[in-house]
Coordinates of C-alpha atoms in Angstrom, one line a residue:
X1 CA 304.8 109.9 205.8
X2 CA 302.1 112.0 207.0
X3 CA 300.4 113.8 204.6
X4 CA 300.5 116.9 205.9
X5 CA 301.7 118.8 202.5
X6 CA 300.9 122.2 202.9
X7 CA 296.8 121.0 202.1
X8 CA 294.3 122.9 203.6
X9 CA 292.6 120.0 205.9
X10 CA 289.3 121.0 208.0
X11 CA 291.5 121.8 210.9
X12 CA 293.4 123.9 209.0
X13 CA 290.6 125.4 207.9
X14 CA 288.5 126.0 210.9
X15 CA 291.3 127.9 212.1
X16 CA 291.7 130.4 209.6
X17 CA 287.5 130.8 210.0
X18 CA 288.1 131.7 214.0
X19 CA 291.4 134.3 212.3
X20 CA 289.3 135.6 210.1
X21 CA 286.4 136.5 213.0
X22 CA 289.3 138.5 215.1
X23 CA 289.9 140.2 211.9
X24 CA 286.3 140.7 210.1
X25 CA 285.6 143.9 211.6
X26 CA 288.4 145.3 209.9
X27 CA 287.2 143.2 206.9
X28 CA 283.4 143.8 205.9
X29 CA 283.1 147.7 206.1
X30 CA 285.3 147.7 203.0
X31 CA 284.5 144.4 200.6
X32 CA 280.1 144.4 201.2
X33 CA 278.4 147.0 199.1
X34 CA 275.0 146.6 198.0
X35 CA 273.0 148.7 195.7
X36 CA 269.6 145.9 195.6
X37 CA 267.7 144.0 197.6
X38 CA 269.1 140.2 197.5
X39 CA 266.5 137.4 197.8
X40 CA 266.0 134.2 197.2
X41 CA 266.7 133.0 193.5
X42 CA 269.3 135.9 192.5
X43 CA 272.8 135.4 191.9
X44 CA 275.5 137.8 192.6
X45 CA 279.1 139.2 194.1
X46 CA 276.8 141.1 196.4
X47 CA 275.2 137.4 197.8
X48 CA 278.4 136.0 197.9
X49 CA 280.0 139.0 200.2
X50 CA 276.9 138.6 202.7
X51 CA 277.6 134.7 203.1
X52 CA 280.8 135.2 204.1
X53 CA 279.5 138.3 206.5
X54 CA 276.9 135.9 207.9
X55 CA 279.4 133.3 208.5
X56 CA 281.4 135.3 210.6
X57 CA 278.1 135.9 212.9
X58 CA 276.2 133.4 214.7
X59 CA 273.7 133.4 211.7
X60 CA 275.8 131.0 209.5
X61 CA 274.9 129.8 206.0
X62 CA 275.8 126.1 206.9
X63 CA 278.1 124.5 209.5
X64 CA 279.7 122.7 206.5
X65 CA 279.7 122.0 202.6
X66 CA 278.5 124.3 200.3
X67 CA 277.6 127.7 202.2
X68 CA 280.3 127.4 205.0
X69 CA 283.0 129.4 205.8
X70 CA 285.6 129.4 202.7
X71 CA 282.2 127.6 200.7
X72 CA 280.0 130.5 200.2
X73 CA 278.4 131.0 196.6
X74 CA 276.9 133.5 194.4
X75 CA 273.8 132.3 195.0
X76 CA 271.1 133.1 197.6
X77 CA 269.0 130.1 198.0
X78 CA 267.2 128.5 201.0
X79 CA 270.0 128.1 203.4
X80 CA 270.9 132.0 202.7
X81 CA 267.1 133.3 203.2
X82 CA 266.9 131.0 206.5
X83 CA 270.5 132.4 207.6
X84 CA 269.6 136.3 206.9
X85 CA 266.0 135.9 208.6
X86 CA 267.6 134.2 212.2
X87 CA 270.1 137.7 211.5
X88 CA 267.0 139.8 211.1
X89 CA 265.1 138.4 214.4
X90 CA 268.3 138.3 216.2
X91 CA 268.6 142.5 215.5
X92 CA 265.1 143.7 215.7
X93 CA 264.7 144.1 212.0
X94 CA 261.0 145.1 211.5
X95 CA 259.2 142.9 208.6
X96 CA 262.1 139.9 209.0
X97 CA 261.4 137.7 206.0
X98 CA 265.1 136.1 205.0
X99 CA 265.4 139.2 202.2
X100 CA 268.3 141.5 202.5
X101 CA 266.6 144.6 201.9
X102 CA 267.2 148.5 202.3
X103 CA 266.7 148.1 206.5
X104 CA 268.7 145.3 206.9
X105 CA 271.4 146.9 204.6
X106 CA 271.2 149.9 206.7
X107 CA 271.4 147.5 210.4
X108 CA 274.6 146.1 208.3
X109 CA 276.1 149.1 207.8
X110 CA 275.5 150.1 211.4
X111 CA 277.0 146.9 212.5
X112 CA 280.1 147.3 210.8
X113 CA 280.4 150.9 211.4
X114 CA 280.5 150.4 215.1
X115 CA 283.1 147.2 214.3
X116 CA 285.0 149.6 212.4
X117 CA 286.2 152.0 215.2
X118 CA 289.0 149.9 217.3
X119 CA 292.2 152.0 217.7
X120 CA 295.6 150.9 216.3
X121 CA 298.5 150.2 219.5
X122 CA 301.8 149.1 219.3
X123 CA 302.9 145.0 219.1
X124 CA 302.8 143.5 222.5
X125 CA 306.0 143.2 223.3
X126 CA 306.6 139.4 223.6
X127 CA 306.5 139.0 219.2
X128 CA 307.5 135.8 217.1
X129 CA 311.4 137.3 217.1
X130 CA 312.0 137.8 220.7
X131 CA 310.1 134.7 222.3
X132 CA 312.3 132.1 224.2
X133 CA 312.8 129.1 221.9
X134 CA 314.5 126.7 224.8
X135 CA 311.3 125.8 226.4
X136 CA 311.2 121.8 227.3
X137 CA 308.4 119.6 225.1
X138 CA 305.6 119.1 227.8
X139 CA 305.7 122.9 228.6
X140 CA 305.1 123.5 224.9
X141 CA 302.8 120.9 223.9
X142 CA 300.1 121.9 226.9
X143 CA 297.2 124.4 226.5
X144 CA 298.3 127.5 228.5
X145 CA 295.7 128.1 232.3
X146 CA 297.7 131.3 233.0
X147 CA 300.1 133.7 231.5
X148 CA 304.2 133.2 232.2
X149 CA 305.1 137.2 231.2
X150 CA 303.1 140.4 232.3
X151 CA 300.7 141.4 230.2
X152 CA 299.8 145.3 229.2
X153 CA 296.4 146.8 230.8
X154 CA 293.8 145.0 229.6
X155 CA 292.7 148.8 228.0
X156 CA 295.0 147.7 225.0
X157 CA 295.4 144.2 225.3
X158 CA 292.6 142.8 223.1
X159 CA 294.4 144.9 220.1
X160 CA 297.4 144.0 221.0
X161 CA 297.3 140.0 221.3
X162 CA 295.0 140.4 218.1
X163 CA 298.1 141.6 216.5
X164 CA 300.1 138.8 217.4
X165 CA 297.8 136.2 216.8
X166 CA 298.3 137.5 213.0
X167 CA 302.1 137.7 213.3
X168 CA 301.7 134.2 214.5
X169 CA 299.6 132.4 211.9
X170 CA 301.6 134.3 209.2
X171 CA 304.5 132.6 210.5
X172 CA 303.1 129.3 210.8
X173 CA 302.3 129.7 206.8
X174 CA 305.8 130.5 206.3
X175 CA 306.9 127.1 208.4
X176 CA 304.0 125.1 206.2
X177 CA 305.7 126.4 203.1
X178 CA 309.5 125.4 204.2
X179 CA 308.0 121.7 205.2
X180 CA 306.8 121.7 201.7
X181 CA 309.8 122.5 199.8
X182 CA 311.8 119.9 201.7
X183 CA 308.9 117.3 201.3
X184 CA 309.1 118.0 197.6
X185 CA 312.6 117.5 197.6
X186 CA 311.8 113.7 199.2
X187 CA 312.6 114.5 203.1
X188 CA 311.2 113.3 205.8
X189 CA 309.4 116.1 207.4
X190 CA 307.1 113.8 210.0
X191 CA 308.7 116.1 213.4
X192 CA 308.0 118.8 212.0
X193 CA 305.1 118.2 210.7
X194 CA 304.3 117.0 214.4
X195 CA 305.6 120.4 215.7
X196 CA 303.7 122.9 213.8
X197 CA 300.6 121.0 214.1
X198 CA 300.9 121.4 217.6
X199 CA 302.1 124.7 217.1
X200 CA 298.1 124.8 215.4
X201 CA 296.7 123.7 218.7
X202 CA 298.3 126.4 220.3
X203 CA 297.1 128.9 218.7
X204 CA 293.6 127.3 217.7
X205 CA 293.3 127.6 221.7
X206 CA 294.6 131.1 221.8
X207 CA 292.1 132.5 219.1
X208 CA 289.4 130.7 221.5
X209 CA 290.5 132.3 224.3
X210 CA 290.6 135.7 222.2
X211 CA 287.0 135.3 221.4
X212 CA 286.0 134.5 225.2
X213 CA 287.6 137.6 225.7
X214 CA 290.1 136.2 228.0
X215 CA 292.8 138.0 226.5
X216 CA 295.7 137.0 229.1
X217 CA 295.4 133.2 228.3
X218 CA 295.4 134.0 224.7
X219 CA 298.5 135.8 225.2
X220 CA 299.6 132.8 226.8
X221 CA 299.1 130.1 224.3
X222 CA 300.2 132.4 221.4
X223 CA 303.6 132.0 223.1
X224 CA 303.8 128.2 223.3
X225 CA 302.5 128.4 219.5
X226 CA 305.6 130.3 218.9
X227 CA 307.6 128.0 220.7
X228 CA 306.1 124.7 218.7
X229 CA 306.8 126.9 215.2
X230 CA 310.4 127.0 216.1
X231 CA 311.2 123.6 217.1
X232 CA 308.9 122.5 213.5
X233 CA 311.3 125.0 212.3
X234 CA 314.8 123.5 213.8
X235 CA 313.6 120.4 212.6
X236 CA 313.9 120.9 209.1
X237 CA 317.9 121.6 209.7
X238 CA 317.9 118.1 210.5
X239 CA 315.6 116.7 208.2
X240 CA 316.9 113.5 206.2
X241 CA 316.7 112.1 202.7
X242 CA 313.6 109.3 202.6
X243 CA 315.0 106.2 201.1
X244 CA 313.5 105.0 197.6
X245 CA 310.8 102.9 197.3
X246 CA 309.9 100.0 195.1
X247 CA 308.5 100.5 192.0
X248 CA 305.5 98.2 192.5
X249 CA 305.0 100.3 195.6
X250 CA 305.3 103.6 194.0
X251 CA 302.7 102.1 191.4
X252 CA 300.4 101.4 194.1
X253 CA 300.2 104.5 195.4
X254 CA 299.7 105.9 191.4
X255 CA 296.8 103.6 191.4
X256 CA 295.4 104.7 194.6
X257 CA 296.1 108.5 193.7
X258 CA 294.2 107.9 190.8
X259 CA 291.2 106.1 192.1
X260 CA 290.9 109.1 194.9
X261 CA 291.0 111.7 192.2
X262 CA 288.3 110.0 190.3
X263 CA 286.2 109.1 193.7
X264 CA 286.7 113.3 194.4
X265 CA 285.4 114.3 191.4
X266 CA 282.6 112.1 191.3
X267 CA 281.5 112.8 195.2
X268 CA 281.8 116.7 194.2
X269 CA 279.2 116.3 191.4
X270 CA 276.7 114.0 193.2
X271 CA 277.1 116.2 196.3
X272 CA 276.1 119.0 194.1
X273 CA 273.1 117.7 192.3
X274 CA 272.1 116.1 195.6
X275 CA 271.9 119.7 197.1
X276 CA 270.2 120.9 194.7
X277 CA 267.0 118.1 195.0
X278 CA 267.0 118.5 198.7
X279 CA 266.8 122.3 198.3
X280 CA 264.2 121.6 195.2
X281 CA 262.5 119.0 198.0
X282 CA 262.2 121.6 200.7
X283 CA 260.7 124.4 198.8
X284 CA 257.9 122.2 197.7
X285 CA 257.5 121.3 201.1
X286 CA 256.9 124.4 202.2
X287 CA 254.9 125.3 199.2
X288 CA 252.9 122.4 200.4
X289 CA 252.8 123.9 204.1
X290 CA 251.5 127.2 202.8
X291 CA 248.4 125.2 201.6
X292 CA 247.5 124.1 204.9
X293 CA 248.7 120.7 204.1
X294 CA 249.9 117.9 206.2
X295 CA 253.3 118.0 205.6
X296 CA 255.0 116.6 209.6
X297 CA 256.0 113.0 207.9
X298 CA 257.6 114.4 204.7
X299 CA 259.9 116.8 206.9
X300 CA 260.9 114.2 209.2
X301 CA 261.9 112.5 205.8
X302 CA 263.8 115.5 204.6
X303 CA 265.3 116.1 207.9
X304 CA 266.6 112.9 207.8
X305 CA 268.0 112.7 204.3
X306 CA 269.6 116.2 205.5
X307 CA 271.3 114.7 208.1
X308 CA 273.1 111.9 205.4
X309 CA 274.3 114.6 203.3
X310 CA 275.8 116.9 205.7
X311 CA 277.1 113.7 206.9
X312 CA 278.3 113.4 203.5
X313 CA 280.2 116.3 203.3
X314 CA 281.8 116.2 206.4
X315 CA 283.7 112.9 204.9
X316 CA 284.4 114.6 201.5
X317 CA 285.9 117.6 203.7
X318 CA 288.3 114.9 205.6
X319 CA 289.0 113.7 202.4
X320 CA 287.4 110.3 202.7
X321 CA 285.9 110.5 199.2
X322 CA 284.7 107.1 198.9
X323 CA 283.2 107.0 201.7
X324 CA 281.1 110.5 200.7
X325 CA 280.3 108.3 197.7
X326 CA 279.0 105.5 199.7
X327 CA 276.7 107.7 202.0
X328 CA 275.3 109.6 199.1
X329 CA 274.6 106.7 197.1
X330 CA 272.7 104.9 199.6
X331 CA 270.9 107.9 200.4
X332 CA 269.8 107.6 196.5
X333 CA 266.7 105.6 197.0
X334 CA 265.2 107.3 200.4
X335 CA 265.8 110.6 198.5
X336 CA 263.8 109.5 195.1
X337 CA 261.0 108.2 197.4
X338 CA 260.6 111.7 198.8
X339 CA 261.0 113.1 195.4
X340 CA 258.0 110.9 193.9
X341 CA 255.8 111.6 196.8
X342 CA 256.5 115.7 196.1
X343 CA 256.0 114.8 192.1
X344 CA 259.4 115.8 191.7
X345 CA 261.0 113.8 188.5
X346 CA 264.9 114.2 189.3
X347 CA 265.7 112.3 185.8
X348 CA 263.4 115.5 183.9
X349 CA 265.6 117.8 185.6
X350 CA 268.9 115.9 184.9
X351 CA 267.9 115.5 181.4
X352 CA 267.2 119.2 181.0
X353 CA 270.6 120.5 182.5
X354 CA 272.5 118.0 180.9
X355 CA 270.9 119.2 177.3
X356 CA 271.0 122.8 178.2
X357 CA 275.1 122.5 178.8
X358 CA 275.0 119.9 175.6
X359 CA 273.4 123.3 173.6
X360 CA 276.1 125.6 175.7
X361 CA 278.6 123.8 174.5
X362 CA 277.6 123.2 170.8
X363 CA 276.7 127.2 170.8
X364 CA 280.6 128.4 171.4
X365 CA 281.8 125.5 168.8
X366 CA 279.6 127.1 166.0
X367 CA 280.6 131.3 167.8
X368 CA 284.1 129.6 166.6
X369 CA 283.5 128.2 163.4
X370 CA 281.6 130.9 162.3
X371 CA 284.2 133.6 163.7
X372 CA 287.1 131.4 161.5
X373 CA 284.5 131.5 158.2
X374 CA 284.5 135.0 158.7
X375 CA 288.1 135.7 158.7
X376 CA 287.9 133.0 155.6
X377 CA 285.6 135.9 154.2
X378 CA 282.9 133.3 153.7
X379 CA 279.2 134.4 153.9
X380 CA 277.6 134.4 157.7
X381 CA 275.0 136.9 157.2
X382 CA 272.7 133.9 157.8
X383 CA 274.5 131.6 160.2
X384 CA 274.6 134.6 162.6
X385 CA 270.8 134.7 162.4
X386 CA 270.4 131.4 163.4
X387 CA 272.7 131.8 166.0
X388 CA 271.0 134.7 167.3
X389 CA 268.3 131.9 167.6
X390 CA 269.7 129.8 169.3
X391 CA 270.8 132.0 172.0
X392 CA 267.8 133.3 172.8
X393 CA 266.3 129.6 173.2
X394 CA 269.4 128.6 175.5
X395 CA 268.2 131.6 177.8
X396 CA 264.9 130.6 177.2
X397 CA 265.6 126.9 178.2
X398 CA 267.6 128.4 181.1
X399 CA 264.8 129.9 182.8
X400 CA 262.1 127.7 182.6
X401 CA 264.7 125.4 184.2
X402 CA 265.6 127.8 186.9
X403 CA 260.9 127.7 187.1
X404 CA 261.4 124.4 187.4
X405 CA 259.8 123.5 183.4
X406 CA 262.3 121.1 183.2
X407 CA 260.2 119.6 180.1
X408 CA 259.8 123.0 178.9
X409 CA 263.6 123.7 179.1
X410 CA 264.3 120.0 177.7
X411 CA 262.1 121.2 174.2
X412 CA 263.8 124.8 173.9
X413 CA 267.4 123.3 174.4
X414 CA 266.8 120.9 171.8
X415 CA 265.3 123.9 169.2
X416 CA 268.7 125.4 170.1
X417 CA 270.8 122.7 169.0
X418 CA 268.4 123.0 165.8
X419 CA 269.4 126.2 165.3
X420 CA 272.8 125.8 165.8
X421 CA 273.2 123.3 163.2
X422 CA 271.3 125.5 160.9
X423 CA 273.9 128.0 161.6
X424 CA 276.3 125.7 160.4
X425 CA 275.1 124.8 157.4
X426 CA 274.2 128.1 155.9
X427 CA 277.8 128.9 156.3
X428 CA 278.8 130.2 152.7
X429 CA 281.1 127.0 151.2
X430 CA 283.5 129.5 149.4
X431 CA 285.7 132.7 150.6
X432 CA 286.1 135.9 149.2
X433 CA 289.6 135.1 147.6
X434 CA 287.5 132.0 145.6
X435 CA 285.3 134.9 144.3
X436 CA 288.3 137.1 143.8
X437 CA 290.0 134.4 141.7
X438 CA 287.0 133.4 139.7
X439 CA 286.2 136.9 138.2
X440 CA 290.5 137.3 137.4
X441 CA 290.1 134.2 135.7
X442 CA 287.2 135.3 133.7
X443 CA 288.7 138.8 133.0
X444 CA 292.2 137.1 132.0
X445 CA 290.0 134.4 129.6
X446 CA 287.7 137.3 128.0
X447 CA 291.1 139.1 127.2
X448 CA 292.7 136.6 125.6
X449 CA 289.1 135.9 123.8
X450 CA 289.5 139.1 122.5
X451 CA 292.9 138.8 121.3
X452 CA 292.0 136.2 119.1
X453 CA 288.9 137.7 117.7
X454 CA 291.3 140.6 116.6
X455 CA 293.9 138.4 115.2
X456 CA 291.0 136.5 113.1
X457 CA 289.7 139.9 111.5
X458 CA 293.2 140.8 111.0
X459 CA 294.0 138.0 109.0
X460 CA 290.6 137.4 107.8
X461 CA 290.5 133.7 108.7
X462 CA 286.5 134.8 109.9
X463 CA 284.1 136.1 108.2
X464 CA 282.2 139.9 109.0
X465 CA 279.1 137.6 110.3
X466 CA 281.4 135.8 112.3
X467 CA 283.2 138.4 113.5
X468 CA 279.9 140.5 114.4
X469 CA 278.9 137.7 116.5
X470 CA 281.7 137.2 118.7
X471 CA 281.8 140.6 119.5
X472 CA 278.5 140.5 120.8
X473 CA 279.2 137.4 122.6
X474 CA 282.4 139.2 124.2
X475 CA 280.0 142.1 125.0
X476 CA 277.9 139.8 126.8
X477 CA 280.8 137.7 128.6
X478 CA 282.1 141.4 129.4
X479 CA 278.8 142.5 130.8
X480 CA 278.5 139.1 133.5
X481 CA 282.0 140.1 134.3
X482 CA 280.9 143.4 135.6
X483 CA 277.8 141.8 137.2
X484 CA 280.0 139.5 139.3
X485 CA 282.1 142.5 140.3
X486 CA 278.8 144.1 141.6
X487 CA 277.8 140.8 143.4
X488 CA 281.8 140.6 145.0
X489 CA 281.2 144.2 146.4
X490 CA 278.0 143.0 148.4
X491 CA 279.9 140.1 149.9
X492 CA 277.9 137.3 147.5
X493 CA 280.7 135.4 146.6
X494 CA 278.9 132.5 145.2
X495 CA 276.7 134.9 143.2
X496 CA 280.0 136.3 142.1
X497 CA 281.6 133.0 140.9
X498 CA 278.6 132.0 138.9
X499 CA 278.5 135.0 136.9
X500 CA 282.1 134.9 136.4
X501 CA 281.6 131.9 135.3
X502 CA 279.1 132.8 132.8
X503 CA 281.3 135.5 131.7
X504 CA 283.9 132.5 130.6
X505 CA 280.9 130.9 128.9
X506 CA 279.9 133.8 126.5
X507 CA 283.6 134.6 125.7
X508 CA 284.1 130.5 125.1
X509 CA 280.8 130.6 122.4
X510 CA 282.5 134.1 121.0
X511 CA 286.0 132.1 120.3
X512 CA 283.7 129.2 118.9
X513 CA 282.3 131.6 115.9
X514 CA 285.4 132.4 114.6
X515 CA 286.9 128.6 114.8

């Protein structure tokens, strides 16, 4: 069976990009608002809004991977300062040095401004609802040359066909979505799969054509798009049952489900922390380049190992995960070569972010514990102290990591997880109901203590020396008591308990005078 299930593949994908560029003037005016300059090294919303602006202009982030269109991040690195300045020179921004300040704000707003002022017509009339669906398979499998209906003026066409190349993919969605409730319910969807992907070429073409500005073949293959949809459509009535497979077959494809899934998330993380040594890489070389230094060789090498990882990412976009894996991991050496040459140590800064998390981690285990010790009523005055600690060295660690200390960061995560622990530990070992028990106990024991000394003098089974004592034992056991009730009141519960239990101890050597 195809696998076609309603999965956003890259052709998919590219299509929704060229969509969304008919659309983005409609788009930016309203979602981009910036109240800072963004440069290089910041993080924010803001950065992520003007990656997917530049994407929709000829400035993109990246053609693919991490920065391209339906990729973008919060974070403006090199890619995003190299993207903004091409922008900058390409709209006579005075001072153009890849930063996205107040001028270029203000060129962006003008930009989107003048985007912003296209008038609202009617639908053209030839719409997803009205379109002939009886049209034979080699007219509608064929890119459109010229248009089959009359077309408005060309005064209103552009909005127009604009219109109905969003009525279109819309229903294209809709026909994605039926497939995939029939493929989940074990059809076999392969025509129409076959359809609506044509359907996709159709109106892949017309959104070209829209963009060229040649509004009448657009019009055109929107039409056969509608046509495809339909028959993908019709051939879902039909649809039949798939027949069962072996077990040992459907095992195999468990196996090789499994081994994609773990070949995906293992290609994401080395793509990632391959990104981020190349990006590391380049700076250096162009820290090196501001020294007047020979850098030509080194770029070539960089340029190169560039070239592998977008190569990279184009197979983890098709979904070839193991082949990503492949290309990054023999990519591994050439890229550590370039890294010793720039004295960059890649296993420092592994080490460091992998003990930063490790600290990350630990630190919202002990937020937990001590949050449930709390509740407990259990002493935290002092864990909280220590975990006050430790958060200021996690930021601490962070930053010197983001300054590229990586042996720096490696030393203040480690104090962190120091601190944590200490947090731990000084995590009281008994509650406030322990302390609440131990002075009821005490109170209840002196009572009875005092019973008995009454009953002794009123049978006089003591004598008054005897007698005289106890009662100043009681007075003692009696004046712990209150102490421990003073200690409760300032949360010290152990304190509490151990002068409860000296309490019991006084009124014990009072009841031992009068035995």
């Amino acid at each position: 069976m195809v696998m076609f299930i309603f999965k956003k593949t890259f052709f998919t994908t590219l299509l929704a990009f060229f969509l969304f560029l008919v659309f983005s003037q409609q788009t930016f005016a309203n979602t981009c608002s910036f109240s800072r300059t963004l440069y290089e090294g910041i993080s924010g919303e803001d950065v992520k809004c003007l990656q997917i602006y530049l994407n929709s202009t000829a400035h993109k982030i990246a053609s693919s991977g991490t920065g391209s269109f339906g990729n973008e991040t919060n974070n403006y690195g090199a890619l995003t300062t190299k993207a903004v300045y091409s922008w900058q020179a390409a709209n006579n921004i005075s001072g153009a040095n890849g930063n996205f300040g107040p001028g270029s704000q203000a060129k962006y707003k003008e930009l989107v401004s003048k985007n912003n002022n296209s008038e609202d017509t009617d639908l053209i009339t030839t719409s997803p609802d009205n379109t002939d669906n009886e049209e034979d398979d080699n007219t509608s499998t064929n890119t459109a040359s010229t248009p089959n209906t009359q077309t408005p003026s060309l005064s209103s066409v552009e909005v127009q066909v604009r219109n109905l190349l969003k009525l279109v993919f819309e229903e294209i969605e809709k026909v994605e979505k039926e497939i995939l409730t029939k493929t989940n319910s074990d059809y076999n969807t392969d025509e129409s799969e076959k359809y609506l992907l044509i359907s996709k070429e159709n109106i892949f073409d017309s959104v070209g054509n829209f963009l060229d500005q040649d509004y009448v073949n657009s019009l055109a293959n929107s039409q056969l798009a509608i046509a495809n949809y339909k028959k993908a459509r019709s051939e879902l009535t039909t649809a039949k049952k798939n027949e069962d497979e072996d077990d040992e077959e459907e095992d195999e494809d468990d196996e090789e489900e499994e081994k994609d899934d773990e070949d995906k998330s293992e290609a994401r993380d080395l793509l990632y922390d391959t990104e981020d040594l190349l990006e590391e890489a380049d700076e250096e070389i162009d820290d090196l380049k501001d020294d007047d230094e020979d850098v030509d060789d080194l770029e070539d090498e960089l340029d190169d190992l560039y070239d592998e990882f977008y190569d990279a990412e184009d197979e983890y976009g098709d979904e070839n995960y193991s082949d990503a894996l492949e290309i990054l991991e023999d990519m591994e050496d050439d890229l550590e070569d370039l890294l010793d040459e720039l004295d960059i140590d890649a296993s420092e800064k592994q080490e460091a972010k992998e003990k930063i998390e490790e600290a990350e981690e630990e630190f919202e285990k002990a937020e937990d514990e001590i949050e449930e010790a709390e509740d407990d009523g259990r002493e935290i005055e002092e864990s909280e102290e220590y975990l006050d600690e430790a958060e200021d060295k996690i930021k601490k660690a962070e930053d010197q990591y983001d300054d590229g200390d990586y042996e720096d960061a490696i030393v203040d995560a480690e104090d962190a997880l120091e601190e944590i622990e200490n947090a731990l530990d000084e995590i009281g070992d008994v509650s406030k109901d322990d302390a609440k028990d131990a002075i009821n106990d005490a109170d209840d024991f002196i009572d009875d203590a005092k019973d008995k000394i009454q009953e002794a003098d009123d049978d006089e089974t003591a004598t008054y020396g005897e007698l005289e004592d106890a009662e100043e034992l009681i007075d003692k056991a009696e004046d712990k008591l209150d102490d421990a009730d003073d200690e409760y009141d300032k949360g010290d519960y152990e304190d509490a308990i151990d002068k409860a239990e000296e309490a019991i101890e006084y009124a014990e050597d009072a009841l031992d005078e009068i035995d």
